[in-house]
Coordinates of C-alpha atoms and ligand atoms in Angstrom, one line a residue:
X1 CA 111.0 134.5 97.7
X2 CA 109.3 135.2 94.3
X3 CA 107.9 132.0 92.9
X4 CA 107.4 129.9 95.7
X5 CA 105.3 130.5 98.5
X6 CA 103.9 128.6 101.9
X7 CA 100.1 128.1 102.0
X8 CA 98.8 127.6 104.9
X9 CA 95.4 129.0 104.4
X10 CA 94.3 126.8 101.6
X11 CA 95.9 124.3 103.1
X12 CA 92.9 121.8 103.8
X13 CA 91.7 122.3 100.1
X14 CA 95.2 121.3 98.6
X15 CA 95.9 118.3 100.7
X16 CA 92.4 116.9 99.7
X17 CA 93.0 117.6 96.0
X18 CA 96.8 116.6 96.0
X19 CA 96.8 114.0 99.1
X20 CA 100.1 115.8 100.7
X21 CA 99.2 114.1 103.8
X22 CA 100.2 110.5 102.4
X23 CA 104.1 110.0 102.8
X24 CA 106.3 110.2 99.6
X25 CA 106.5 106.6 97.6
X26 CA 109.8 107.0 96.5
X27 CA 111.1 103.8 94.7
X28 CA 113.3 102.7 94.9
X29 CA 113.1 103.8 98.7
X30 CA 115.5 105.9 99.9
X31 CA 118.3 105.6 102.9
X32 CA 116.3 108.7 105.2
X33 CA 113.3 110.6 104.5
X34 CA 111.3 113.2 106.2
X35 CA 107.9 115.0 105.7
X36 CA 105.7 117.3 107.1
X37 CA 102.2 117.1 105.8
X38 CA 101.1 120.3 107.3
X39 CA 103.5 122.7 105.1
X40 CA 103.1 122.5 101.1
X41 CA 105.2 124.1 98.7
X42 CA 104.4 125.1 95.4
X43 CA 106.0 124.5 92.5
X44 CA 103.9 125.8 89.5
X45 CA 105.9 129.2 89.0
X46 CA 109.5 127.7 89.6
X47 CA 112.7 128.1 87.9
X48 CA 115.1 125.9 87.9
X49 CA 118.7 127.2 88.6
X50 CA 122.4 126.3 89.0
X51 CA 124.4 128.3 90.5
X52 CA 127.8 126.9 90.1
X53 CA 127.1 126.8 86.1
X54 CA 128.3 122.8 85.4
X55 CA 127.6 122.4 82.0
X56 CA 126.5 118.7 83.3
X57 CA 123.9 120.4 86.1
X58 CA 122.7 122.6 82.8
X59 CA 122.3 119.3 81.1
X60 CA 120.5 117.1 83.9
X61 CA 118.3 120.2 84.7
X62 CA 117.0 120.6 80.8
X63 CA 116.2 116.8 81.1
X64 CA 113.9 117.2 83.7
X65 CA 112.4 119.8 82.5
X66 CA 111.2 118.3 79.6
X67 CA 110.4 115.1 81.3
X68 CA 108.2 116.8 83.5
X69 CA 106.7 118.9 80.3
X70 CA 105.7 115.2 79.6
X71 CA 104.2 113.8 82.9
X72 CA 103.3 116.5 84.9
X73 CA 101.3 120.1 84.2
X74 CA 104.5 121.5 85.4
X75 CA 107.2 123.3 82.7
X76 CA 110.0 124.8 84.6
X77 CA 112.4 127.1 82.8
X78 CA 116.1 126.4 83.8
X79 CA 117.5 129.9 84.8
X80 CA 121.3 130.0 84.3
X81 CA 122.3 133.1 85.8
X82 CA 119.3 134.1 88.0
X83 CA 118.7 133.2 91.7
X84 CA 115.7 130.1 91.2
X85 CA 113.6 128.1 93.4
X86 CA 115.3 125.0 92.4
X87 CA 118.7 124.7 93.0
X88 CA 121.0 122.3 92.0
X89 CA 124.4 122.1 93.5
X90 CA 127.5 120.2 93.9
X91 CA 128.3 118.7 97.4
X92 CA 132.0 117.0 97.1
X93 CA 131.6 115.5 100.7
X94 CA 128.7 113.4 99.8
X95 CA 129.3 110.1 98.0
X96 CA 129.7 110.1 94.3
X97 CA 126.6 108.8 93.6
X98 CA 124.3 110.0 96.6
X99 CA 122.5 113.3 97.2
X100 CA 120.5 115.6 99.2
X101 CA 116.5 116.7 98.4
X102 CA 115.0 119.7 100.2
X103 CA 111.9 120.5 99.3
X104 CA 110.9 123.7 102.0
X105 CA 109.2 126.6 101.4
X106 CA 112.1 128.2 101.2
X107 CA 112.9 126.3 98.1
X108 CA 113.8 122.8 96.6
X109 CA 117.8 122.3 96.2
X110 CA 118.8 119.2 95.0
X111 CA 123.0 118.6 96.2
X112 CA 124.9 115.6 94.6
X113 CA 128.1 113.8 95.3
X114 CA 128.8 114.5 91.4
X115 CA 126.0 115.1 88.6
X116 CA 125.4 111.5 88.7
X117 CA 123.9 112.3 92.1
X118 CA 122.3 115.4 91.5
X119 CA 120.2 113.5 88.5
X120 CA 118.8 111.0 91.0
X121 CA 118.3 113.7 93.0
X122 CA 116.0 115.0 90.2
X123 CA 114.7 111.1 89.5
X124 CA 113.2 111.6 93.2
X125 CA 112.0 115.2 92.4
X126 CA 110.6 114.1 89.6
X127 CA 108.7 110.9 91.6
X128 CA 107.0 113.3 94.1
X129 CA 105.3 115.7 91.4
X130 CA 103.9 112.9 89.8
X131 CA 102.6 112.0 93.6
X132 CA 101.7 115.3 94.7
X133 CA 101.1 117.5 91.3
X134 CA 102.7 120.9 92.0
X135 CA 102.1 121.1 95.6
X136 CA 104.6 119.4 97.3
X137 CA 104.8 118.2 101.0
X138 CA 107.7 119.6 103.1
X139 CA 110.7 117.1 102.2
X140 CA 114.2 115.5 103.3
X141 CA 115.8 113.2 101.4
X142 CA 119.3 112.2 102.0
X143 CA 120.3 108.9 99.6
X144 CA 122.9 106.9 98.5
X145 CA 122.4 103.5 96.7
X146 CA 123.7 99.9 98.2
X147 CA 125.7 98.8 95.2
X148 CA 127.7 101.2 92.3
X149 CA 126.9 98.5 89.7
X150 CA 122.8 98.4 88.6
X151 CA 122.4 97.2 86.0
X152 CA 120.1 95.6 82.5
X153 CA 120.7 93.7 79.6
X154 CA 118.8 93.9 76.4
X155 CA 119.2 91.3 73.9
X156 CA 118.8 93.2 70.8
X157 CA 119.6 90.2 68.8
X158 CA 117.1 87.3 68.8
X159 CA 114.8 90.2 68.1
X160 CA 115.9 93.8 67.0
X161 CA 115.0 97.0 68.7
X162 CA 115.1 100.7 67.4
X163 CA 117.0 103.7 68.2
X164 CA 114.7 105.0 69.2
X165 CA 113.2 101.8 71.4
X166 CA 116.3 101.5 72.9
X167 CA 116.5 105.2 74.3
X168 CA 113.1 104.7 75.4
X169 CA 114.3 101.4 77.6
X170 CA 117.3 104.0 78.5
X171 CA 114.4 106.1 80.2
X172 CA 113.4 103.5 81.7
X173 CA 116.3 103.1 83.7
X174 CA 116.8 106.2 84.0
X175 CA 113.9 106.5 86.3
X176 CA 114.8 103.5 88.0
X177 CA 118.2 104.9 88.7
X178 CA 120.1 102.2 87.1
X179 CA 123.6 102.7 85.9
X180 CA 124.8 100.2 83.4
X181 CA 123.4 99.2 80.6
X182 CA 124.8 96.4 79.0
X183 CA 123.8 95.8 75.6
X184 CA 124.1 92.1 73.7
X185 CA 124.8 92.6 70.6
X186 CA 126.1 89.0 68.5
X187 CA 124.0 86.3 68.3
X188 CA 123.6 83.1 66.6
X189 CA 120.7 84.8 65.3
X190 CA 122.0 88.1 64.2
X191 CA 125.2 90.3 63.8
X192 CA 123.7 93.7 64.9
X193 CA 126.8 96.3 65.2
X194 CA 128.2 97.7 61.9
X195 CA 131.9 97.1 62.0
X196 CA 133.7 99.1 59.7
X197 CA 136.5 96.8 58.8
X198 CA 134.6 93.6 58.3
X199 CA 131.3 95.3 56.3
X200 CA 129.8 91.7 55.4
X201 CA 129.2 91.3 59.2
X202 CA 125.8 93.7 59.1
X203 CA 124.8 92.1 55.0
X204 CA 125.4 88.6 55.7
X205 CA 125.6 88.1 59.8
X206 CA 122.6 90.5 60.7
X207 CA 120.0 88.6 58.4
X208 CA 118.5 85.6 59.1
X209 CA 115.9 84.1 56.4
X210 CA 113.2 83.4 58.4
X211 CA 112.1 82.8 62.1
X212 CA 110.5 79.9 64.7
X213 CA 107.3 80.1 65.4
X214 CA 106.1 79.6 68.8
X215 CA 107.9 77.9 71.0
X216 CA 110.5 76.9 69.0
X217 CA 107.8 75.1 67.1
X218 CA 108.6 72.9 63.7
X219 CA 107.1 75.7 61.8
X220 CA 109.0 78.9 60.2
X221 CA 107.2 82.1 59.0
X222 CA 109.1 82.2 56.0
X223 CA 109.6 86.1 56.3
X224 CA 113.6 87.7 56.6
X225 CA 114.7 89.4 59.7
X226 CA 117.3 91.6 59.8
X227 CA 118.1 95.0 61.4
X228 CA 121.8 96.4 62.7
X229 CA 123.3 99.5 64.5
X230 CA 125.7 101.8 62.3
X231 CA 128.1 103.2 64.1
X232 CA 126.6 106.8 64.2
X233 CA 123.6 105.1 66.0
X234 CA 126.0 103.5 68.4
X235 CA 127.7 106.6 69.1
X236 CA 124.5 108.1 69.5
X237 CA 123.1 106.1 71.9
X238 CA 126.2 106.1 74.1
X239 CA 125.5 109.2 74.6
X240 CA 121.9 109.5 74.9
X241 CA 122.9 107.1 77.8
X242 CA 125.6 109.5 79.2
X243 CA 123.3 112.5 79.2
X244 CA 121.4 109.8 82.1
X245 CA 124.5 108.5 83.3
X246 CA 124.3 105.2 82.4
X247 CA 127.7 103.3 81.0
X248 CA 126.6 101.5 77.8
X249 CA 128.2 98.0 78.2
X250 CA 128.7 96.0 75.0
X251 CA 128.6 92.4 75.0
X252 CA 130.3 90.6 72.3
X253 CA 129.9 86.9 72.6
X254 CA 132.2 84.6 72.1
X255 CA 133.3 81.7 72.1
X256 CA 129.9 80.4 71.2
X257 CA 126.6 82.3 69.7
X258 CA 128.8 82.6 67.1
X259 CA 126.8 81.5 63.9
X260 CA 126.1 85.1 62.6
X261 CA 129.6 85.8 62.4
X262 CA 130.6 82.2 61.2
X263 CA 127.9 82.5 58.7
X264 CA 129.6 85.4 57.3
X265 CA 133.2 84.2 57.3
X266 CA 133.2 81.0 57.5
X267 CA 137.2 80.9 58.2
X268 CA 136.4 81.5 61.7
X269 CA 134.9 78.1 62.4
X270 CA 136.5 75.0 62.8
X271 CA 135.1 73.5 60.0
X272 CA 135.4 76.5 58.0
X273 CA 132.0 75.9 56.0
X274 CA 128.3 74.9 56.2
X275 CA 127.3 77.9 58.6
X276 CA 124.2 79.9 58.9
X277 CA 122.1 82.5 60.8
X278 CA 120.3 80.8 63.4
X279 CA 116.6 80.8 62.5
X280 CA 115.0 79.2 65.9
X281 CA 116.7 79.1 69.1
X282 CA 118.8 77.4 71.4
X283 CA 122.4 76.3 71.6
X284 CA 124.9 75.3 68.3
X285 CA 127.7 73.9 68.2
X286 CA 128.9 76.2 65.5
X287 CA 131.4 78.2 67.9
X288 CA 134.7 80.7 66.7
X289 CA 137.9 78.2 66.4
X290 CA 140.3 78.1 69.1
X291 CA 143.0 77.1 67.3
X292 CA 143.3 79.5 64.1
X293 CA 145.2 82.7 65.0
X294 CA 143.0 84.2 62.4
X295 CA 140.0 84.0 65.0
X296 CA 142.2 85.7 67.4
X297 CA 143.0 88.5 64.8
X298 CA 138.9 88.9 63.6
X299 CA 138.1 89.2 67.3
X300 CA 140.9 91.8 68.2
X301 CA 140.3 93.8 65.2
X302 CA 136.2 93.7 66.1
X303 CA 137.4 95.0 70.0
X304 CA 139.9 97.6 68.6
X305 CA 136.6 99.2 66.8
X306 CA 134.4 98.7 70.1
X307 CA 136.2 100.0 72.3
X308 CA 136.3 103.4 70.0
X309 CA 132.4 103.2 70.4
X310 CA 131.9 102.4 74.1
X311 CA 134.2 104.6 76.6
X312 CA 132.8 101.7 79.4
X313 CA 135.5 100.3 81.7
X314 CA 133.9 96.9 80.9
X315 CA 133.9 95.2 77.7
X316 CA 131.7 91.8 78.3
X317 CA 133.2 89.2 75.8
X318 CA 130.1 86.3 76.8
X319 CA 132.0 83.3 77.5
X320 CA 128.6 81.4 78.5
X321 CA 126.9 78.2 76.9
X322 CA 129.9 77.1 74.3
X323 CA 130.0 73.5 73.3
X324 CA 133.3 71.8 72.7
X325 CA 132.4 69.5 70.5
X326 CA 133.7 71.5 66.9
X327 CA 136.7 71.9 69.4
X328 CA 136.9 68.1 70.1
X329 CA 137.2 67.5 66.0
X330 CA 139.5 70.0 64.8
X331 CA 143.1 69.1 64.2
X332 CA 143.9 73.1 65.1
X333 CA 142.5 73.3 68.2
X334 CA 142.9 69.9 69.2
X335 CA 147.2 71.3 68.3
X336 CA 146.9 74.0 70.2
X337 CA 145.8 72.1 73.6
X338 CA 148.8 70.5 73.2
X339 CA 151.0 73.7 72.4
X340 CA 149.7 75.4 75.7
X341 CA 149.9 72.1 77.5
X342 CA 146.2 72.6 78.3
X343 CA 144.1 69.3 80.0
X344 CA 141.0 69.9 78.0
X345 CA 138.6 71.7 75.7
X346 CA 137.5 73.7 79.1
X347 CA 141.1 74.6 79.2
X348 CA 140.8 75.9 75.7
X349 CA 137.9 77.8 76.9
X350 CA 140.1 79.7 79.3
X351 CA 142.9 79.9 77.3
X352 CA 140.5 82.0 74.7
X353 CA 139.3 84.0 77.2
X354 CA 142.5 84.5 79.2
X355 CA 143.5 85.7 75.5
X356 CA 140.9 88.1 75.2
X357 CA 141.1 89.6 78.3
X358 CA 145.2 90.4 78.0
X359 CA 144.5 92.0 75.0
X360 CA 141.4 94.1 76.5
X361 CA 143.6 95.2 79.3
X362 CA 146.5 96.4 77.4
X363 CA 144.2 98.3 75.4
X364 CA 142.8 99.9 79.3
X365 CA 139.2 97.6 79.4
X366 CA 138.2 94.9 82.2
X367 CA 136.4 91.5 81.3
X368 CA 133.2 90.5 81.9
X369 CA 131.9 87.5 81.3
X370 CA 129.2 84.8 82.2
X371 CA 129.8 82.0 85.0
X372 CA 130.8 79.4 82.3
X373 CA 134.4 81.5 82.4
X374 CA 135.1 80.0 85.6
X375 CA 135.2 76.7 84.2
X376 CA 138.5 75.8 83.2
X377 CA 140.1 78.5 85.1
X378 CA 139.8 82.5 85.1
X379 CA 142.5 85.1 86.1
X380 CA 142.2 87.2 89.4
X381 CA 140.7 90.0 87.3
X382 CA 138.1 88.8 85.2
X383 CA 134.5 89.6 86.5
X384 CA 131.9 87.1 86.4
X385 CA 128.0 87.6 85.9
X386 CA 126.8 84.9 88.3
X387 CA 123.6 83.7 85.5
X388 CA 122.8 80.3 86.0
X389 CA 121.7 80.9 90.2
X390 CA 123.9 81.9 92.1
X391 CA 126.8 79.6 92.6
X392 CA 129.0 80.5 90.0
X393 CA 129.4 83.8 91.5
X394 CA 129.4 82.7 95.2
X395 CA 132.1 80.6 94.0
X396 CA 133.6 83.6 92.1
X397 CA 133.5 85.8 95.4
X398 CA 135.2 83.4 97.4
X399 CA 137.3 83.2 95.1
X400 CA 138.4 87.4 95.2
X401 CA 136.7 87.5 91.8
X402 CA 134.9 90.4 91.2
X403 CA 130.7 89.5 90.7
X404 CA 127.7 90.8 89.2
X405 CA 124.5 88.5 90.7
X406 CA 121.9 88.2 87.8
X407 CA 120.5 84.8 89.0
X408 CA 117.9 83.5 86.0
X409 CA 115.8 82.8 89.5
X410 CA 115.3 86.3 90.1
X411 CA 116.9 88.6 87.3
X412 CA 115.6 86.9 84.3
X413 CA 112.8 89.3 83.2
X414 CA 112.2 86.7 79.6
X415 CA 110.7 84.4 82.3
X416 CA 107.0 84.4 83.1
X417 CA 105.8 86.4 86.1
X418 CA 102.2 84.5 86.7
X419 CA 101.9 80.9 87.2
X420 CA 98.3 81.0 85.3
X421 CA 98.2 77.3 83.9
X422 CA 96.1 78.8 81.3
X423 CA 99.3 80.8 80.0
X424 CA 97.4 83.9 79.2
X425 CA 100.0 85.6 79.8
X426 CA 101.9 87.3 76.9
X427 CA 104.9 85.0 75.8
X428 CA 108.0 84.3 78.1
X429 CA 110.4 81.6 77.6
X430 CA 109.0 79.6 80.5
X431 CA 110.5 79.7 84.5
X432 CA 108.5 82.1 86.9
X433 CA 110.1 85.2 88.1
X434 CA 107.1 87.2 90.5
X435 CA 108.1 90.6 91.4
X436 CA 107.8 89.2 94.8
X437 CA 110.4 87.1 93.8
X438 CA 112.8 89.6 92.1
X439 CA 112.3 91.7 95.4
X440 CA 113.6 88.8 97.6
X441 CA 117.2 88.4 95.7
X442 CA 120.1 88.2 98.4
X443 CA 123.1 89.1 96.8
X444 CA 125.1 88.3 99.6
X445 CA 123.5 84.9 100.2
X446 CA 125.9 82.6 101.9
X447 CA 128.8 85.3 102.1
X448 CA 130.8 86.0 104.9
X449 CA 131.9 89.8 105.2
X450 CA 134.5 89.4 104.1
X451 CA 133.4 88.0 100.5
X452 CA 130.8 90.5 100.3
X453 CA 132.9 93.5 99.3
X454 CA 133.4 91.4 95.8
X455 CA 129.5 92.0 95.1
X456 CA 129.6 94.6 92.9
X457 CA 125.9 95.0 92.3
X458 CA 123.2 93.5 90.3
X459 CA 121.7 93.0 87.1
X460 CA 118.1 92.2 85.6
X461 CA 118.2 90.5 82.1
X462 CA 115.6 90.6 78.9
X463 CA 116.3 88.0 76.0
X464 CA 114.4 88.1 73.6
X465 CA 113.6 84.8 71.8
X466 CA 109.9 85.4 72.3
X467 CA 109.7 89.1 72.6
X468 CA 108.9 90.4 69.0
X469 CA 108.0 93.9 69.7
X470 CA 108.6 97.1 72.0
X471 CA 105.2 96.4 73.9
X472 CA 105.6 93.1 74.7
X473 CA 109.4 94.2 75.8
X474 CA 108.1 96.7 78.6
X475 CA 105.3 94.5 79.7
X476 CA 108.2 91.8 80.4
X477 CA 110.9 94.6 82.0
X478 CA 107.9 96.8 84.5
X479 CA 107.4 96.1 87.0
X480 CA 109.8 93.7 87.6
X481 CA 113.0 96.0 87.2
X482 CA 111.7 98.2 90.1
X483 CA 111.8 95.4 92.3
X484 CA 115.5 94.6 91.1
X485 CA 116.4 98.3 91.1
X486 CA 115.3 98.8 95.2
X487 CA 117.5 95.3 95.1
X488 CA 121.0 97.2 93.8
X489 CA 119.9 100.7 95.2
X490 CA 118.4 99.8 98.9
X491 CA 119.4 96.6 99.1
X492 CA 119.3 96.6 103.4
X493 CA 116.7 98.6 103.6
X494 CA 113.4 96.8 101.7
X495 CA 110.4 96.2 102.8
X496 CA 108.4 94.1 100.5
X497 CA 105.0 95.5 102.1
X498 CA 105.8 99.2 101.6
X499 CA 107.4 98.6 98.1
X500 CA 103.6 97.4 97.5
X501 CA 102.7 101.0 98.4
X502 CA 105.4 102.6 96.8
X503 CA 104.7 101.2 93.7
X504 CA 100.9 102.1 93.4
X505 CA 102.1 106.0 93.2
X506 CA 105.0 105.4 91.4
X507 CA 103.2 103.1 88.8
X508 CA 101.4 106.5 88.1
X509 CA 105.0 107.7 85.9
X510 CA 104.8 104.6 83.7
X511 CA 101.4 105.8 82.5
X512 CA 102.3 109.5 82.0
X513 CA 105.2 108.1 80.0
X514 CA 102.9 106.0 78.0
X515 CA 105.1 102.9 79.2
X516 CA 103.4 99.3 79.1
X517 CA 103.3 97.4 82.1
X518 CA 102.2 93.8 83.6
X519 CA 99.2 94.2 85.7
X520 CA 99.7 90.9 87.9
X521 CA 101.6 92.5 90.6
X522 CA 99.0 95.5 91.1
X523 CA 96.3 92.8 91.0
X524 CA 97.5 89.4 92.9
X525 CA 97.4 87.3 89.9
X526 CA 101.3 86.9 89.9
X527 CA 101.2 84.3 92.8
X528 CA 100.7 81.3 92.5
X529 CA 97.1 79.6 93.0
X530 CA 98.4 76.2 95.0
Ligands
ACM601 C1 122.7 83.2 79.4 O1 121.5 83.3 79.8 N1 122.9 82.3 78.5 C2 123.7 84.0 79.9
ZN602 ZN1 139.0 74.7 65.7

C-alpha cells in the first residue's frame, strides 16, 4: 500500500499531537461505531478513487475534496482510474440512504446504499479529519438515519438572501446531512421568484417601500427593499442542492401572505383594489379570492412554471394563517360556498386547497401544507407540517395523513435561544427554543405504532422578520439545527450528554468554514437562570 501506511512507532507522539485516543464525535451520532486508538492511519498522501466510475461518486468525491482543501491541511486528488486509498463504492444491499466508513490501515472505503449514502459517508469522513487532522484513528462506521425526511425552511422573503447566501445555508445542511430544503418564497412582504408569464410579479410584488423597525415598532426606515430569484438562479441553485443531495422544496403560499402578489394584480383579491407590499409584519387580511376562477387560473399558471424549476415530489402551497374575513364580504366567494354546498369560509379553505392539490397531482406533485389545511377538511393525500406544536400533526397521523413535525416549540430557529432578561441577545421574534430543547423533540409523542409510520421526519424553520443579514441568519440556525438534525437522523439513539461532547469537536468545522455561531450552548448561558 503506497500512500497509506500504519505507525506504530511514532505512535505516542501522534496521539499527543492529534488526540486519536479520544473517541470520534460524529454528529449527528451514528447507528454503530468502533475505534481503536492504538492503530492510526494516515491520510496526508491519499487519493481518492472510485472504482466503479458513477459519474455521481466522481461528483461527491470532487466535493470533498475541495471542502477539505478548505478545512483541513489535507488536498486529496480524486484518481479515476487508478487503485486509491480512498475508495468509494456502491453497496445495493444497504439502505438507500445509509453507508459503511472504514478507516484501516489498509485504507478508508466509504460504501453507500446509493450516492446519497456514500456523501454522508464522506460528511463523516470529513467530521473525523477536522477531529483528528490527517492521522486518523482505526474506524467503523455503519449508519443509516431515523427518518427519510430532514429537513429546513428559509424564509427568503421578509428578508432576502443571495445566491450565494443561500448555497452557503445549503452547506450547511449539507454537513448536517439534511435532505430537504424547503424554500418560502411569496410573502406579504415580497414576491421573490421571477415568473416568466406574469413579469410584474418580481417589479411590483418583490418591492416593498420601506421596512418596520424594531419590533414591529411605529417607526419605518424609509429605505426600499427588494431583491428576487430569476429563473437561471433558481435552476442553479436546484442544482447546487442536488450536487448535496438535498430536494429543493418551494413553498408558494397561499391562500393568505398574499399581498405581494395582490399588490401586483389586484384582480386576485376580493376587493380587487387598495393592496400593497407589506412593510411590517404580521397577519392581513388581504388574501387570493376564492371565488374568481381567474385566481385559480394565476395560481395554476404560477405552478405550471414551478414545477419546471423544482424536480421535488413536493410542491408546499402554505395554507397556514389565512383570515376569512375578505372571504366573509365578497359576493364571489360568498356564491361559490353555496355552488359547492360548502358550510363555511373554512370549507372554502379546503375547497382552495383540495383545488390545488388535484391539479398538482395530475401534473405528478404531492401537497404540502401547514396544520391550518386540516381545518375544514383535507384529502387522504395531502401532507401536513405539524407548526403550531404538535397537535395538528398528531391529529394528522391519526388521521393516515402523512406529517412533517416542525413544532414552533422546538423547530423554530427565529425564536430566542437564551432567556437573558437583558435580551442581549441578537434579535429573534420572541419564544425560547434552547438547543437543549430542540434536542428533546419527540416526534412520535403520543403515537401508538401504529401512527408512527406516518411521521415522515422533521423540519427546523428560520423566518426572517428580524433577521436582516447572513450573520445574524447563521447565528440563529447553529447550533440549533445540529440538535434537530441528530433529531431526524438518530432519533432513538440520543444522548443529550454526549451530543454536548460531540459538539465541542464538531463545532471545530463551523469555524474552518468561517460559519457564525451562538455561543450560549458551548457556554451555559442558554438555560434559563430561575
Ligand atoms: C407559520 O409559522 N406561520 C407556518
Ligand atoms: Zn373573494
Amino acid at each position: 500500500m503506497k500512500n497509506l501506511f500504519l505507525t506504530t512507532v511514532a505512535l505516542v507522539a501522534t496521539l499527543a499531537v492529534c488526540g486519536a485516543e479520544n473517541p470520534p464525535a460524529l454528529v449527528p451520532v451514528p447507528q454503530h461505531l468502533t475505534f481503536e486508538p492504538g492503530r492510526t492511519v494516515d491520510l496526508a498522501a491519499a487519493r481518492i478513487c472510485i472504482p466503479g466510475q458513477e459519474k455521481e461518486l466522481i461528483a461527491a468525491a470532487t466535493l470533498f475534496s475541495r471542502d477539505l482543501a478548505r478545512e483541513s491541511d489535507l488536498s486529496l486528488k480524486v484518481d479515476r482510474k487508478a487503485g486509491g486509498d480512498i475508495r468509494l463504492m456502491l453497496d445495493t444491499s444497504l439502505g438507500e440512504e445509509a453507508y459503511r466508513l472504514s478507516v484501516r490501515p489498509e485504507g478508508v472505503v466509504v460504501e453507500g446504499g446509493s450516492p446519497a449514502g456514500v456523501f454522508y459517508g464522506l460528511q463523516s469522513l470529513r467530521q473525523l479529519v477536522a477531529q483528528y487532522g490527517t492521522t486518523l484513528p482505526e474506524v467503523q462506521v455503519e449508519d443509516a438515519p431515523s427518518f427519510g425526511y430532514r429537513g429546513a425552511m428559509l424564509d427568503c422573503c421578509r428578508h432576502f438572501f443571495t445566491v450565494e447566501e443561500v448555497k452557503t445555508f445549503l452547506d450547511i445542511l449539507a454537513l448536517h446531512k439534511i435532505n430537504r430544503f424547503h424554500w418560502h418564497l411569496t410573502e406579504d412582504q415580497g414576491w421573490r421568484i421571477e415568473i416568466k408569464r406574469y413579469p410584474e410579479l418580481t417589479k411590483i410584488g418583490s418591492r416593498r417601500a420601506e421596512t418596520v423597525l424594531g419590533n414591529n415598532s411605529v417607526a419605518y426606515d424609509g429605505i426600499p427593499y427588494d431583491g428576487y430569484y430569476t429563473q437561471d438562479d433558481v435552476r442553479e441553485v436546484v442544482a447546487y442542492a442536488a450536487e448535496r443531495f438535498i430536494e429543493v422544496i418551494p413553498e408558494i403560499e397561499m391562500p393568505g401572505h398574499a399581498s405581494a402578489a395582490l399588490a401586483t394584480y389586484p384582480w386576485l383579491g376580493c376587493a380587487g383594489e387598495g393592496y400593497k407590499v407589506q412593510t411590517c409584519w404580521g397577519v392581513f387580511p388581504e388574501v387570493f379570492c376564492a371565488g374568481k376562477e381567474s385566481t385559480f387560473e394565476f395560481l395554476q399558471n404560477v405552478l405550471s412554471e414551478v414545477i419546471e424549476l423544482f424536480p421535488s415530489k413536493y410542491i408546499h402551497v402554505g395554507g397556514d394563517e389565512c383570515p376569512k374575513e375578505s372571504w366573509e364580504k365578497c359576493p364571489a366567494c360568498q356564491q361559490r360556498i353555496r355552488d359547492e354546498h360548502l358550510k363555511n369560509e373554512h370549507e372554502l379553505q379546503s375547497y382552495f386547497i383540495l383545488r390545488m392539490e388535484k391539479w398538482l397531482n395530475e401534473h405528478g406533485r404531492s401537497l404540502i401544507g401547514w396544520d391550518e389545511i386540516l381545518e375544514g377538511g383535507i384529502s387522504q393525500s395531502a401532507t401536513i407540517m405539524s407548526w403550531r406544536g404538535a397537535k395538528g400533526g398528531i391529529a394528522a397521523a391519526r388521521a393516515g395523513n402523512k406529517v412533517i413535525m416542525t413544532p414552533n416549540t422546538h423547530c423554530y430557529l427565529d425564536y430566542y435561544q437564551t432567556k437573558d432578561p437583558r435580551r442581549l441577545e441578537p434579535w429573534g421574534i420572541g419564544g425560547y427554543v434552547s438547543v437543549g430543547k430542540a434536542y428533546s423533540l419527540d416526534p412520535y409523542d403520543q403515537l401508538t405504532e401504529a401512527e408512527r409510520p406516518y411521521i415522515l421526519g422533521v423540519q427546523g424553520n428560520i423566518w426572517t422578520e428580524y433577521i436582516a443579514g447572513f450573520a445574524h441568519l447563521q447565528h440563529m440556525v447553529l447550533p440549533r439545527l445540529a440538535a434537530l438534525a441528530e433529531v431526524g437522523w438518530s432519533c432513538e439513539r440520543r444522548d443529550a450528554e454526549d451530543f454536548r461532547r460531540r459538539m465541542e469537536v464538531f463545532r471545530k468545522l463551523y469555524e474552518r468554514q468561517g460559519w457564525r455561531y451562538a455561543p450560549y450552548f458551548f457556554d451555559g448561558t442558554d438555560l434559563p437562570k430561575e
